[in-house]
mmCIF file of C-alpha atoms in Angstrom:
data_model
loop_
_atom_site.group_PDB
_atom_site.id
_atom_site.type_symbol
_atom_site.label_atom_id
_atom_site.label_comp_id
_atom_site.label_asym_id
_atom_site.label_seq_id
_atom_site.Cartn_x
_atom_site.Cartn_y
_atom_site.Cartn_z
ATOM 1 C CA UNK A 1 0.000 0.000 0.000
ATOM 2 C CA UNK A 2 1.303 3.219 -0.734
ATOM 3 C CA UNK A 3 2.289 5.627 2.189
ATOM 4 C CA UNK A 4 -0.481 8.269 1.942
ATOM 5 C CA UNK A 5 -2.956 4.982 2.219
ATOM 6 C CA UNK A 6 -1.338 3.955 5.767
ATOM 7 C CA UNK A 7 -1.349 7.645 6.759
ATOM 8 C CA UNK A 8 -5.290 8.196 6.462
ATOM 9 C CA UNK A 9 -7.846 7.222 8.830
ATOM 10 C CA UNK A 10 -10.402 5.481 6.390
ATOM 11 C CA UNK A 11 -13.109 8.076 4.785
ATOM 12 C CA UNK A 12 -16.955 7.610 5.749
ATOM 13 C CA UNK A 13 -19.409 7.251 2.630
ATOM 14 C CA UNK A 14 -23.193 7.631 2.405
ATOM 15 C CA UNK A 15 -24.944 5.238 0.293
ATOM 16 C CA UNK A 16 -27.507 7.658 -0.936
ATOM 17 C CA UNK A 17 -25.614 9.938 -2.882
ATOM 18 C CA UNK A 18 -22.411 12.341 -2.869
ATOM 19 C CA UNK A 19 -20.542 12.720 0.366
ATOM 20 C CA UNK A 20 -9.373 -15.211 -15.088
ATOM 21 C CA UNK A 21 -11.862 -13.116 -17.816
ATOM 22 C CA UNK A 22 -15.565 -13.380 -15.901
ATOM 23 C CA UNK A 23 -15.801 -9.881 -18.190
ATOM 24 C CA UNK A 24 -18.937 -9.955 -20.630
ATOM 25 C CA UNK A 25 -19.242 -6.201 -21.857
ATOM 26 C CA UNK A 26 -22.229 -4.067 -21.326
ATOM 27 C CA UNK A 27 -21.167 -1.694 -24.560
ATOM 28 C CA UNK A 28 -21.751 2.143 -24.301
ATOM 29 C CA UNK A 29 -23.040 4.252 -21.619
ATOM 30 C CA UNK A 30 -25.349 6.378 -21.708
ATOM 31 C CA UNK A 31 -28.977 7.282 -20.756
ATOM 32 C CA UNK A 32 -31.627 4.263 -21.352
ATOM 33 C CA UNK A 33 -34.549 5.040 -19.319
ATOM 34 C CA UNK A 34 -37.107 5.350 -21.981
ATOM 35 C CA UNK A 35 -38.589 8.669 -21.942
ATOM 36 C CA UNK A 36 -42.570 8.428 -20.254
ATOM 37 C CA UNK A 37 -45.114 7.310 -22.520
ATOM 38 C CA UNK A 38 -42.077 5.640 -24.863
ATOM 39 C CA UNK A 39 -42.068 2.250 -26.181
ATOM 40 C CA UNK A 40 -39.340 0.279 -24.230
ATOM 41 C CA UNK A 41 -36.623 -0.719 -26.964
ATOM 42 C CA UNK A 42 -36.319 -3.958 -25.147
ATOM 43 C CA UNK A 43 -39.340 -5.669 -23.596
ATOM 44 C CA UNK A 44 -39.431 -8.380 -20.927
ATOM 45 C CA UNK A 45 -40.125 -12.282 -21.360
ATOM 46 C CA UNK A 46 -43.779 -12.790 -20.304
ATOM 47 C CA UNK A 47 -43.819 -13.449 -16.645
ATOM 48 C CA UNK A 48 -42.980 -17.129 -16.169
ATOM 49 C CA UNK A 49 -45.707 -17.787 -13.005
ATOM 50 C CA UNK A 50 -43.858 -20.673 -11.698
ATOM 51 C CA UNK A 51 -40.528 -18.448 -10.739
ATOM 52 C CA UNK A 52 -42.989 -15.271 -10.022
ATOM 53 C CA UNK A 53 -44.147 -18.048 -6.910
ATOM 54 C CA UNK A 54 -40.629 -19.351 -6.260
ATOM 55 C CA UNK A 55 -39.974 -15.781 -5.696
ATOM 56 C CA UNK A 56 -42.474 -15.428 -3.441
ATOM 57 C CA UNK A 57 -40.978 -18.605 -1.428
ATOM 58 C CA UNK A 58 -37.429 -17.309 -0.986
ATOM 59 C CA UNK A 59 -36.348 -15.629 2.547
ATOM 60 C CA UNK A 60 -36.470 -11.834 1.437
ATOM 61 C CA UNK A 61 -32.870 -11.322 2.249
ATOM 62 C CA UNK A 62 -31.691 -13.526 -0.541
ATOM 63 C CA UNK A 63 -30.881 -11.523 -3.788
ATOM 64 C CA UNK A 64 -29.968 -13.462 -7.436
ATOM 65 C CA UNK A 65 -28.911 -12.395 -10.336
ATOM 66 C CA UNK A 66 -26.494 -13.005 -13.245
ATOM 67 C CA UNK A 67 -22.886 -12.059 -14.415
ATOM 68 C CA UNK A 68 -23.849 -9.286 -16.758
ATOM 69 C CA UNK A 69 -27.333 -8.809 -18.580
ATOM 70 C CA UNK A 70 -26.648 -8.448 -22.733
ATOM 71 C CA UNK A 71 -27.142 -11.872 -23.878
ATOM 72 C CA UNK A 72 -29.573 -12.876 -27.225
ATOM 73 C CA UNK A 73 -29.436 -16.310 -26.088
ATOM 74 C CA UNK A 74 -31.524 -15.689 -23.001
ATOM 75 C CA UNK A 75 -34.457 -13.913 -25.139
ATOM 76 C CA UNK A 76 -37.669 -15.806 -24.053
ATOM 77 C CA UNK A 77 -36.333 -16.325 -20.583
ATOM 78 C CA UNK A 78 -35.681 -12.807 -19.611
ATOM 79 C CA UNK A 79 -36.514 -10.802 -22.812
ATOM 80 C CA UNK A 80 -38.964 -10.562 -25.217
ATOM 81 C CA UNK A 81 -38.436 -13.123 -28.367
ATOM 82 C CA UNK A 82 -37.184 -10.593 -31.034
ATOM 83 C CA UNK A 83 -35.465 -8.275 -28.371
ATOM 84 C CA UNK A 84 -32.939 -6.576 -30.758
ATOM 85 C CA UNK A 85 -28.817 -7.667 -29.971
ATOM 86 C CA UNK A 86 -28.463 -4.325 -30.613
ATOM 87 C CA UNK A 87 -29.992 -3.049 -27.578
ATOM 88 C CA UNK A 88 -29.437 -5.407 -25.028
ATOM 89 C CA UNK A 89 -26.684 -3.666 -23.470
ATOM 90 C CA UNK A 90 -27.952 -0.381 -23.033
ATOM 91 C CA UNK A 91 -31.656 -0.856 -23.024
ATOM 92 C CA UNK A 92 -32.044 -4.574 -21.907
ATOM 93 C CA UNK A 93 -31.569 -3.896 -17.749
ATOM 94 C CA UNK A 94 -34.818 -2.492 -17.341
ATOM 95 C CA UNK A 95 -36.308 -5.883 -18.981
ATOM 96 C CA UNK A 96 -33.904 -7.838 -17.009
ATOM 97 C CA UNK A 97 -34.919 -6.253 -13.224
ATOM 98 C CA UNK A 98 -38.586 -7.322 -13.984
ATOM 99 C CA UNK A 99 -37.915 -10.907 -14.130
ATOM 100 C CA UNK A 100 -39.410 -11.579 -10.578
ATOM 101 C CA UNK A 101 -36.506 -14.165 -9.610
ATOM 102 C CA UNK A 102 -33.812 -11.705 -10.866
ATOM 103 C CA UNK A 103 -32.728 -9.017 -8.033
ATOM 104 C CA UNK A 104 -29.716 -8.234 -8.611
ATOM 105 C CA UNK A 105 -26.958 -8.345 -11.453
ATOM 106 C CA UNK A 106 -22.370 -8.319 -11.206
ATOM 107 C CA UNK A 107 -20.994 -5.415 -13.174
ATOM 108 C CA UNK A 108 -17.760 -7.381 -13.946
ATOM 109 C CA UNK A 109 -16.878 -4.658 -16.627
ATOM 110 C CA UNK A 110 -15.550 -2.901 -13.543
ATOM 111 C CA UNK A 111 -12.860 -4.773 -13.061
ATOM 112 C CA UNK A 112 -11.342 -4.064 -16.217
ATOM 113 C CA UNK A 113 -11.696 -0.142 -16.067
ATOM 114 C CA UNK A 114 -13.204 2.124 -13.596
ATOM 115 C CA UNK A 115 -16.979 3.898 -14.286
ATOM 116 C CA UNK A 116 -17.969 7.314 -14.019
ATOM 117 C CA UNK A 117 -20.609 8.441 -10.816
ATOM 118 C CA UNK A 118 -22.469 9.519 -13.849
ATOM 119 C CA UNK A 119 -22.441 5.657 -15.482
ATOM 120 C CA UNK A 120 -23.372 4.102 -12.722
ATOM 121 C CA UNK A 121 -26.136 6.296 -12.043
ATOM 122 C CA UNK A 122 -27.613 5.606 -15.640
ATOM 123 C CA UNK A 123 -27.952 1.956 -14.644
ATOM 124 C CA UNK A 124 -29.370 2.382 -11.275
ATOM 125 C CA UNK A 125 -32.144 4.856 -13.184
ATOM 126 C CA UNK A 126 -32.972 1.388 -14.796
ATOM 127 C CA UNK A 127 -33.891 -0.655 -11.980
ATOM 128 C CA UNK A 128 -36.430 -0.797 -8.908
ATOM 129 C CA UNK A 129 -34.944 1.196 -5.548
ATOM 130 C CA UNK A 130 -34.978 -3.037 -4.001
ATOM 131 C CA UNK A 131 -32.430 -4.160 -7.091
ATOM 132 C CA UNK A 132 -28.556 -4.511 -6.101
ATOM 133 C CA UNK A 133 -25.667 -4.290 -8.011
ATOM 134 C CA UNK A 134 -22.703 -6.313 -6.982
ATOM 135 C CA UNK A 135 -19.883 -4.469 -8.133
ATOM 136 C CA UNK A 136 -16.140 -5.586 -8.718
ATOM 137 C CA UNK A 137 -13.461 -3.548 -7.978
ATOM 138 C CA UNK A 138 -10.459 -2.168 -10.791
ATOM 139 C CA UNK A 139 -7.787 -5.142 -10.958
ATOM 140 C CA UNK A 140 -5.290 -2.325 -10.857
ATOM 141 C CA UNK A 141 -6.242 -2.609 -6.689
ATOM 142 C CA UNK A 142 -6.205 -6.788 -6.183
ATOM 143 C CA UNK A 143 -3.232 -7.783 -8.921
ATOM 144 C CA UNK A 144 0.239 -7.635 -7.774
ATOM 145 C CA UNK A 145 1.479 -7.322 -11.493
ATOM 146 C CA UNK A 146 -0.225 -6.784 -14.366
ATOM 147 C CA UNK A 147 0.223 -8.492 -18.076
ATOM 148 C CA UNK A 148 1.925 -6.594 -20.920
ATOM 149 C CA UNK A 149 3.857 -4.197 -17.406
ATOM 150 C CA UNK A 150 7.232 -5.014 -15.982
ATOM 151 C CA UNK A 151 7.601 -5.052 -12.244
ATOM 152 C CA UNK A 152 5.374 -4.501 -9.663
ATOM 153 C CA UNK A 153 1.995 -2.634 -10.287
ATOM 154 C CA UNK A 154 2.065 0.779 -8.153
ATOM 155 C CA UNK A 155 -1.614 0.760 -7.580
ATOM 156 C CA UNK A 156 -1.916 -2.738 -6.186
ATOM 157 C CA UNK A 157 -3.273 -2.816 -2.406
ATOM 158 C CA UNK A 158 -3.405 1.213 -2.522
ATOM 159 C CA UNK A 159 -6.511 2.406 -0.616
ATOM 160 C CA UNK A 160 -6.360 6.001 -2.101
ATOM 161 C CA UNK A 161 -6.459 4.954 -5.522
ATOM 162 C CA UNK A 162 -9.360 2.115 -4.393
ATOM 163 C CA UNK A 163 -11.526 4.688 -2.382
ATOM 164 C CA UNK A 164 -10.964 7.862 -5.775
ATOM 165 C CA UNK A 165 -11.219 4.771 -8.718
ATOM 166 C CA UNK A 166 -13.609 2.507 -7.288
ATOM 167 C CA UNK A 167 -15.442 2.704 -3.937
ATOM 168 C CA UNK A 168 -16.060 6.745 -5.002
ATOM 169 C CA UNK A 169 -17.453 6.779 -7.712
ATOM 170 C CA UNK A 170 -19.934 3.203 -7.475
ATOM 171 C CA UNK A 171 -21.205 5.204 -3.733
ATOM 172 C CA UNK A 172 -22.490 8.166 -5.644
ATOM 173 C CA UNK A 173 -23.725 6.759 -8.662
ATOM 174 C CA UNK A 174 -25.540 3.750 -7.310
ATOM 175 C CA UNK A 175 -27.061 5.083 -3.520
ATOM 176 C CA UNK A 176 -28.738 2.344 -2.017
ATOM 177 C CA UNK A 177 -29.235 0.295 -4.843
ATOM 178 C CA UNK A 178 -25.229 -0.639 -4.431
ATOM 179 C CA UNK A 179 -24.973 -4.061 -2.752
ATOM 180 C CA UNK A 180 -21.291 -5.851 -2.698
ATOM 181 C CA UNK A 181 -18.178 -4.174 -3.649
ATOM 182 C CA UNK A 182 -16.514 -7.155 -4.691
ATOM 183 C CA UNK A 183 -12.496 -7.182 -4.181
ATOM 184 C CA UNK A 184 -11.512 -10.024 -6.593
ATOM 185 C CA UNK A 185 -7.700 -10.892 -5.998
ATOM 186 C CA UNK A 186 -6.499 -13.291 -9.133
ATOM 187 C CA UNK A 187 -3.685 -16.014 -8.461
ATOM 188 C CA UNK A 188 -1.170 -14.096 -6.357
ATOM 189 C CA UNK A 189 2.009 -15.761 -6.999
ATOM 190 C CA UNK A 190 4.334 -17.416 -5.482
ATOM 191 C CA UNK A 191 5.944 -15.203 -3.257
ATOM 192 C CA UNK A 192 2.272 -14.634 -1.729
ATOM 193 C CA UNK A 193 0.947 -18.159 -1.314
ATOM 194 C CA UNK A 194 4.683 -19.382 0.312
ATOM 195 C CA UNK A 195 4.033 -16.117 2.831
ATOM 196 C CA UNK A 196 0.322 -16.100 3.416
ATOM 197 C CA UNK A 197 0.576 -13.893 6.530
ATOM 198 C CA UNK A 198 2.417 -11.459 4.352
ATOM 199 C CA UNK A 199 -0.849 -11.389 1.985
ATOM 200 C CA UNK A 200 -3.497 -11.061 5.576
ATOM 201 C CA UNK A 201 -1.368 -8.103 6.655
ATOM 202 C CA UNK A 202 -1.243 -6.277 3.652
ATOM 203 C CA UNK A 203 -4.880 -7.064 3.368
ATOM 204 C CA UNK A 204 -5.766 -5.534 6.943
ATOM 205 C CA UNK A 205 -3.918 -2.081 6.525
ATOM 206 C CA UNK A 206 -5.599 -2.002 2.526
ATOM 207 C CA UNK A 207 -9.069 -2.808 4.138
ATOM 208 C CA UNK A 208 -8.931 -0.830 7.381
ATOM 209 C CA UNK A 209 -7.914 2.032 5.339
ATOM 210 C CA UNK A 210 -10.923 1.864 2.774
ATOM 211 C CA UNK A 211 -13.860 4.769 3.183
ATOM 212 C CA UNK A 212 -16.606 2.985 5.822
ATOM 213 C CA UNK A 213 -20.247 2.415 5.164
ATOM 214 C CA UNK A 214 -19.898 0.041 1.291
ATOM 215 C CA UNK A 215 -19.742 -3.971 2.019
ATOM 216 C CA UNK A 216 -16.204 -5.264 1.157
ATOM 217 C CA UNK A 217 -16.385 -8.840 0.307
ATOM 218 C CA UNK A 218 -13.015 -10.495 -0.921
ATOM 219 C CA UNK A 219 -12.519 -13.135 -3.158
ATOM 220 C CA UNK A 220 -9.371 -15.071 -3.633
ATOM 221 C CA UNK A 221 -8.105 -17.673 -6.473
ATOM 222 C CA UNK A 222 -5.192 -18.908 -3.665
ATOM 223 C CA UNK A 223 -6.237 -21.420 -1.126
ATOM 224 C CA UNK A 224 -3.415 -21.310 0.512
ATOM 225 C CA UNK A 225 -4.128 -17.365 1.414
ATOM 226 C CA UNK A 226 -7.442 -18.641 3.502
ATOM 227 C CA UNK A 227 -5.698 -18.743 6.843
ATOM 228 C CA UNK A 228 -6.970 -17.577 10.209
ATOM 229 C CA UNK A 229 -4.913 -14.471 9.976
ATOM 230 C CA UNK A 230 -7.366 -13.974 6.614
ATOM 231 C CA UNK A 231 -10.298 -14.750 8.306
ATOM 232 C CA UNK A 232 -9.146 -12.023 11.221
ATOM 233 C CA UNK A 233 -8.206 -9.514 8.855
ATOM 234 C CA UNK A 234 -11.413 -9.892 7.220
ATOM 235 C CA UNK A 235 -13.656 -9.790 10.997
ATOM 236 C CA UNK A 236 -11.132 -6.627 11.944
ATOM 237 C CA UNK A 237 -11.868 -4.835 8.947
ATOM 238 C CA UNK A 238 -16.128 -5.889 8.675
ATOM 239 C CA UNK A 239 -15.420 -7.104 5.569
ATOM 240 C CA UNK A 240 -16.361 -10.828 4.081
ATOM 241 C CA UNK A 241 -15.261 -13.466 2.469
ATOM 242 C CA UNK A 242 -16.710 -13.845 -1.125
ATOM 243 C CA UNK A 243 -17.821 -17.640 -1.563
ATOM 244 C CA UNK A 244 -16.803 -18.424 -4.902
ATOM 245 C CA UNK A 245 -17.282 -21.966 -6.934
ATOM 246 C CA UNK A 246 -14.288 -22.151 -9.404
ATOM 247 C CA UNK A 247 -11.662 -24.889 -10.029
ATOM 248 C CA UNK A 248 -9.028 -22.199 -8.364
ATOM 249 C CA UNK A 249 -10.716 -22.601 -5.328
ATOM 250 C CA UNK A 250 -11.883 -25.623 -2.655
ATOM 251 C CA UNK A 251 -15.793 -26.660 -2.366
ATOM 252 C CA UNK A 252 -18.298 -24.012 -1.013
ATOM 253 C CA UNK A 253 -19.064 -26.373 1.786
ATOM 254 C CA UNK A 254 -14.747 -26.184 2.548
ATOM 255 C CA UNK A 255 -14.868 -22.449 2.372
ATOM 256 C CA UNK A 256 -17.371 -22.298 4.508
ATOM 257 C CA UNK A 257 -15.596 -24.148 6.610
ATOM 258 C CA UNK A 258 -12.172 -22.062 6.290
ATOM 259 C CA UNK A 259 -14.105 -19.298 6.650
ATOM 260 C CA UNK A 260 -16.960 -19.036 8.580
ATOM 261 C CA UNK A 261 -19.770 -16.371 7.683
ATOM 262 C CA UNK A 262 -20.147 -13.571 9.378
ATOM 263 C CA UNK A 263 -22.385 -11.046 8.444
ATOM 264 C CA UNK A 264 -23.948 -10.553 5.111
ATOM 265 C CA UNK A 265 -23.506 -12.940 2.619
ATOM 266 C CA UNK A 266 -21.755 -12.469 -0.938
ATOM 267 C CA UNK A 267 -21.479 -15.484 -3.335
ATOM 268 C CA UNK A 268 -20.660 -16.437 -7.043
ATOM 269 C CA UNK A 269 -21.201 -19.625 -8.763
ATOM 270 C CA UNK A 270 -18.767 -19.180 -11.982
ATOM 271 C CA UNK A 271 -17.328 -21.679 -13.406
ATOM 272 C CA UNK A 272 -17.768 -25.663 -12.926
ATOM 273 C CA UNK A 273 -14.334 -28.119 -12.372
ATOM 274 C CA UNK A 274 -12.724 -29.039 -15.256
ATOM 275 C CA UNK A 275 -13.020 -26.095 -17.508
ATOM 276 C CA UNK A 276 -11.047 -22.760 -18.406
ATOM 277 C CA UNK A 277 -12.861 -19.739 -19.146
ATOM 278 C CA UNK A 278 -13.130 -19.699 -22.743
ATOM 279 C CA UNK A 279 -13.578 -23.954 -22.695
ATOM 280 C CA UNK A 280 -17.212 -23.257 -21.076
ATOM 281 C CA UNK A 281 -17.714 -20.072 -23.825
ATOM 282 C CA UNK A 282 -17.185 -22.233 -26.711
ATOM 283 C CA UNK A 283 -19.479 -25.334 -25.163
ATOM 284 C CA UNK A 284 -22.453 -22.755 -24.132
ATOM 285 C CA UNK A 285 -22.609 -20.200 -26.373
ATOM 286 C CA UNK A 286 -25.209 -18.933 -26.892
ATOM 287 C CA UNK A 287 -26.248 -19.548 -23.349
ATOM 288 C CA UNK A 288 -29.221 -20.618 -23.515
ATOM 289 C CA UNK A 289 -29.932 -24.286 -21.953
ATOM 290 C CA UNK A 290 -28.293 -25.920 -19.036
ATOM 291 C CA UNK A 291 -25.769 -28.230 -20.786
ATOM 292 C CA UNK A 292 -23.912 -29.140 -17.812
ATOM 293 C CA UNK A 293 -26.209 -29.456 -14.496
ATOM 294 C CA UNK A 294 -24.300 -29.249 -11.269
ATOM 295 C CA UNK A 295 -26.700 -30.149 -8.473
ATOM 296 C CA UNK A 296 -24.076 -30.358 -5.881
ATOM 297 C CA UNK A 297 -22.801 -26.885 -6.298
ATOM 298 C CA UNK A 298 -26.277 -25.755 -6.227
ATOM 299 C CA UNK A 299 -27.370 -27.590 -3.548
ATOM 300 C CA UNK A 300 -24.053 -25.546 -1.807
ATOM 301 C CA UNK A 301 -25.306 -22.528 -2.322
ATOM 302 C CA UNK A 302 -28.716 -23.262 -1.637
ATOM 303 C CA UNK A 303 -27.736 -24.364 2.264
ATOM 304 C CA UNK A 304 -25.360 -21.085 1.933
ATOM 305 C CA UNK A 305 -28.995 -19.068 1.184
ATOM 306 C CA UNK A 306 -30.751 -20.690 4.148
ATOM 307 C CA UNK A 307 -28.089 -20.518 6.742
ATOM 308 C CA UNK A 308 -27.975 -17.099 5.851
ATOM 309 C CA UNK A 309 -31.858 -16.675 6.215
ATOM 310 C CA UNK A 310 -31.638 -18.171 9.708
ATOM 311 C CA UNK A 311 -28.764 -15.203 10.626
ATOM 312 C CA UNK A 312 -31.501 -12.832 8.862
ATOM 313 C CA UNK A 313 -28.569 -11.234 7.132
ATOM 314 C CA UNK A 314 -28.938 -10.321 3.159
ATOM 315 C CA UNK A 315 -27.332 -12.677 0.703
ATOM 316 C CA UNK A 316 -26.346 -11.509 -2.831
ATOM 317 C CA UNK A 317 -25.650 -14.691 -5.141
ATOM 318 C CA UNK A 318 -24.247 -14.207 -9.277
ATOM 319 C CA UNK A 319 -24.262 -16.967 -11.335
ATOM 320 C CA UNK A 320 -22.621 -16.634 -14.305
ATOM 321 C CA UNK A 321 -23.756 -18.256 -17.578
ATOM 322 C CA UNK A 322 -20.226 -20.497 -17.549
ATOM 323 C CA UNK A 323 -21.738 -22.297 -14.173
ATOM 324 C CA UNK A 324 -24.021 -24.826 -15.927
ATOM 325 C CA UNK A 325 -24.290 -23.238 -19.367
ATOM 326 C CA UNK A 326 -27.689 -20.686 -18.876
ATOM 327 C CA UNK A 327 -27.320 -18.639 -15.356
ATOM 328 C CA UNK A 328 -31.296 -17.185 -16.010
ATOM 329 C CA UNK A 329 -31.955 -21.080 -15.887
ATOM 330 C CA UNK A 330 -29.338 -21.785 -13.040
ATOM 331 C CA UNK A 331 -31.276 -19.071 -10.958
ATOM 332 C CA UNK A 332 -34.111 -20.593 -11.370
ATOM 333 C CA UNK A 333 -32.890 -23.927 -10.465
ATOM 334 C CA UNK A 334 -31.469 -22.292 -7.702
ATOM 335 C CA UNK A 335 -34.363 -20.696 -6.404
ATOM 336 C CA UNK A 336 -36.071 -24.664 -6.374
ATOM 337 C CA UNK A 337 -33.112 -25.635 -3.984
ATOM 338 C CA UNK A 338 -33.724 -23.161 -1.945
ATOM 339 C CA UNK A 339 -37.313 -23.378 -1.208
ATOM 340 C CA UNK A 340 -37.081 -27.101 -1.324
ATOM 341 C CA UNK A 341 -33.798 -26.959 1.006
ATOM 342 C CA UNK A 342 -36.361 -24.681 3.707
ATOM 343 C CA UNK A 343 -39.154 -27.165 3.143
ATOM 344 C CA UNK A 344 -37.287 -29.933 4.240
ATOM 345 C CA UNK A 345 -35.596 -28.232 7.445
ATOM 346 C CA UNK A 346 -38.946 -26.963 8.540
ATOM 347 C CA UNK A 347 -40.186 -30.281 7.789
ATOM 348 C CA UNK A 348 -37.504 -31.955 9.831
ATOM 349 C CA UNK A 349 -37.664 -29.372 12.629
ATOM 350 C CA UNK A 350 -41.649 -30.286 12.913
ATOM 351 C CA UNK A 351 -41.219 -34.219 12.895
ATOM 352 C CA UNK A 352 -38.598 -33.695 15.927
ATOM 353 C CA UNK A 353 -40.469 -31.525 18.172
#
């Protein structure tokens, strides 16, 4: 961290105004609220009644959503059949935040380059004040080098340029409609994973000095960086671990276990064992059927969702399309777990009284 991050007590932010490639682009910015009386450019899939009652099943802390929004393959699931391509990036949110099982989405463009206040205000102006967005943080802040630089990257673990680049900007633009900033740190390296306690330091003074008031969650690629000095750094700081399913990383049951959850809840189901990045593109494109059905991971996250509904704490779950091939159709496999997962405890619960 640099020295004027160390130096500064951390900065309190309002969240109602001023004061691995998991990328898939949502194209330009700019204003896509259709004027009143206007015909939406992109119109919603008719309601599907069977996830409109799931919905109406889940513990109301519990917020899905998907890795992104602009994808053709999903049109009859989430959008209108005939939704225009074109338009799915800028105009297809609004559709997307009326699918009832669908209440919150990852900006993962974030992590590539910052936003403007101004850009992420544009997409909350699309959604409902209850919609979240879980948003990931520059990778100029979690990477310890960057490709195509020599040496080490100057921004890397620096709080200033976090809190101006990222937590700043997300804060005023979103308000209350901003849900997890998402810290994603890819593989560290060596000299990291040998020195884990060198990795929950450096990860204390970064969080401790980060503005108060957004929730931090931090996900990892390293499991050798999931220590107890983590799992302290992480309690010290308020912040959370980020439950992740991807090869990188051990089970979500293990995790759980590494890391025990404190606190709000902030999960991603993104890619299954066995496959790289652009393996699963090339076998589910256009991402619109579950090719590959993991019940166990989902069945993980669905005991994630409940335990959390027990701590009455709000859970945020992404599921990216790579998961099982279709993440509108993963969420809404998903949401069956969950309800089915609560049935059966209650049901347990009442035959053992």
């Amino acid at each position: 961290m640099s020295s004027r991050g160390r130096d500064k007590q951390p900065r309190q932010l309002g969240l109602f105004g001023p004061g691995d490639r998991e990328h898939d682009a949502q194209g330009p910015d700019s204003r896509a609220t259709p004027r009143p009386g206007a015909t939406p450019k992109v119109q919603p899939a008719p309601l599907d009644q069977q996830a409109a009652e799931l919905a109406a099943r889940l513990p109301e802390g519990l917020r899905l959503g998907t890795s992104s929004w602009a994808f053709p393959g999903w049109r009859g699931a989430v959008y209108a059949q005939g939704a225009p391509q074109r338009h799915l990036s800028r105009h297809g949110l609004t559709a997307y935040a009326q699918h009832p099982l669908l209440r919150a989405v990852g900006l993962d463009r974030t992590f590539y380059a910052p936003l403007r206040a101004e850009t992420f205000a544009e997409y909350a102006e699309q959604v409902p004040d209850d919609f979240r967005f879980l948003v990931k943080a520059w990778q100029e802040v979690t990477s310890p080098t960057l490709s195509r630089r020599t040496g080490l990257n100057p921004n890397y673990l620096d709080a200033d340029c976090a809190a101006d680049r990222c937590v700043g900007p997300a804060v005023e633009g979103l308000g209350q409609k901003l849900g997890p900033l998402l810290l994603q740190f890819p593989p560290q390296g060596r000299d990291l994973t040998r020195r884990p306690e060198v990795f929950a330091e450096r990860l204390h003074a970064f969080l401790t000095a980060l503005p108060r008031g957004p929730r931090y969650a931090v996900e990892l690629r390293d499991e050798q960086l999931m220590t107890k000095r983590y799992t302290q750094a992480l309690e010290d700081a308020g912040a959370q671990h980020g439950y992740v399913a991807h090869p990188r990383m051990p089970s979500i049951a293990r995790q759980l276990e590494l890391v025990p959850p404190r606190g709000p809840t902030t999960a991603r189901w993104m890619l299954r064992h066995g496959l790289h990045y652009q393996q699963a593109k090339e076998r589910y494109e256009p991402f619109d059927a579950l090719a590959d059905p993991d019940p166990q991971t989902r069945n993980a996250f669905a005991a994630l969702a409940n335990d959390s509904a027990l701590r009455d704490v709000e859970t945020v779950v992404i599921v990216n399309n790579k998961a099982e091939g279709c993440s509108p159709l993963s969420v809404l496999e998903l949401a069956r777990a969950v309800v089915q997962a609560s049935a059966d405890a209650n049901a347990h619960s009442t035959s053992g009284s």
